[in-house]
Amino acid sequence: MYQTRSVRRGDPRLSAALKEREREIASEALARVSAQTRTVAAELLAVRFVERFAASVEVADWTILLRWVDGACRRYAGVLAVAPLLIAVAETVRITVASAAGLPCDIREIDLVHAEIERLASIPRLVREPALHEAIDEIDVALDDLIARLDDSDPLTAEHSRAVSSWCARLGRRLALAKHDIVGVSRCGLIHDVGKITTPLEILNAPRRLSDEEMVVMRRHAEDGAKLIAAMPLVNHMTPAVRNHHERFDGRGYPDGLAGGSIPSFARIVSVADAFNAMIGRRPYRPPFAPSVALERLVENRGTQFDPIVVDAMVDVVTNRG
Ligand SMILES: [Fe+2]
Ligand SMILES: [Fe+2]
């Protein structure tokens, strides 16, 4: 088992101070690693490290952090440069704690923890597929992280994403998908707009129609989201649905201009759920449409913008036939 034991009592004050600064500490840590290691996935991992560190400090139990470090080294072996990243975050936390005025703490104990992290990070790991139960837990954790970030930057898009996810699940059931595909498509619905994390808010929330240049920036969210997801272990299989959720059935969509059956099937489902929910939802530049009007628009664009089978399923779902 892990070689460091706490001799102190929990320190809720230090824990709260660390939690408050978790994003700041994560970005300082990222500045200490190579440019290739500086991905969004790495940033999420760094934030998670600080959270676990704070949780350990709060109850004086370092096994919370060390068990997580061990697991992260194992899970992300071969996917992320996890060892240098975790060592960089550990060092940044150490510096933060050492320089925090008025926060009583035992730096020697933190040094011992640091040494243990270095030991765990240096163990050679097998690159392997995670066990199924572990993958399911981890996917949800990774998705929660993403949605929390989206909520921070744009709560309206996060709310839209949750709604799209539940429309996708209902569509999946209506389309008689296998259980795991229903889960899969609803997860894709949840993160389809995650690329909007990087879209400037003045464009996202513009109370008017966007200019051509602004539209180009807005449209980038499909590719940006796909890049973000592609860099994340365990959720990168959702990349096609995220990248292609704005394709049109007639091939006039973006970013790849795919048509018909060459559009990934989850993307075709997300596309209908997304359009419907966008129409019935609040938008900064127009009032919501009534569900019946939104449904009419989907039917009008059946076979041009949308997959006809998915539109038919949506009609059934919304009119309670599904
Ligand atoms: Fe989108
Ligand atoms: Fe959307």
mmCIF file of N, CA and C and ligand atoms in Angstrom, residues 160 192-194 196 218 221-222 242 245-246 254 270 274, ligand 1:
data_model
loop_
_atom_site.group_PDB
_atom_site.id
_atom_site.type_symbol
_atom_site.label_atom_id
_atom_site.label_comp_id
_atom_site.label_asym_id
_atom_site.label_seq_id
_atom_site.Cartn_x
_atom_site.Cartn_y
_atom_site.Cartn_z
ATOM 1 N N HIS A 160 -28.929 23.414 -22.582
ATOM 2 C CA HIS A 160 -29.326 22.897 -23.896
ATOM 3 C C HIS A 160 -28.761 21.484 -24.086
ATOM 4 N N HIS A 192 -22.274 17.257 -27.395
ATOM 5 C CA HIS A 192 -22.161 17.645 -28.805
ATOM 6 C C HIS A 192 -21.631 19.069 -28.991
ATOM 7 N N ASP A 193 -21.984 19.975 -28.081
ATOM 8 C CA ASP A 193 -21.579 21.382 -28.235
ATOM 9 C C ASP A 193 -20.411 21.754 -27.338
ATOM 10 N N VAL A 194 -19.664 20.750 -26.884
ATOM 11 C CA VAL A 194 -18.620 21.037 -25.893
ATOM 12 C C VAL A 194 -17.537 21.969 -26.463
ATOM 13 N N LYS A 196 -18.000 24.659 -27.677
ATOM 14 C CA LYS A 196 -18.379 26.048 -27.373
ATOM 15 C C LYS A 196 -17.671 26.583 -26.127
ATOM 16 N N MET A 218 -18.316 30.708 -34.914
ATOM 17 C CA MET A 218 -19.335 29.886 -34.248
ATOM 18 C C MET A 218 -19.277 28.435 -34.744
ATOM 19 N N HIS A 221 -17.046 25.378 -33.487
ATOM 20 C CA HIS A 221 -17.226 24.588 -32.262
ATOM 21 C C HIS A 221 -17.307 23.083 -32.548
ATOM 22 N N ALA A 222 -17.764 22.725 -33.762
ATOM 23 C CA ALA A 222 -17.873 21.291 -34.057
ATOM 24 C C ALA A 222 -16.468 20.665 -34.120
ATOM 25 N N VAL A 242 -19.552 14.267 -32.328
ATOM 26 C CA VAL A 242 -19.340 15.676 -31.978
ATOM 27 C C VAL A 242 -18.930 16.462 -33.221
ATOM 28 N N HIS A 245 -22.102 16.743 -35.984
ATOM 29 C CA HIS A 245 -23.503 16.984 -35.618
ATOM 30 C C HIS A 245 -24.150 18.127 -36.405
ATOM 31 N N HIS A 246 -23.361 18.880 -37.189
ATOM 32 C CA HIS A 246 -23.952 19.921 -38.048
ATOM 33 C C HIS A 246 -23.880 19.566 -39.530
ATOM 34 N N TYR A 254 -21.705 21.161 -42.333
ATOM 35 C CA TYR A 254 -20.286 21.347 -42.009
ATOM 36 C C TYR A 254 -19.905 20.454 -40.836
ATOM 37 N N VAL A 270 -28.274 13.091 -33.096
ATOM 38 C CA VAL A 270 -27.997 14.315 -32.323
ATOM 39 C C VAL A 270 -28.493 15.534 -33.098
ATOM 40 N N ASP A 274 -30.890 18.166 -31.506
ATOM 41 C CA ASP A 274 -30.270 19.485 -31.330
ATOM 42 C C ASP A 274 -31.130 20.577 -31.966
HETATM 43 FE FE FE B 1 -23.664 22.593 -32.304
#
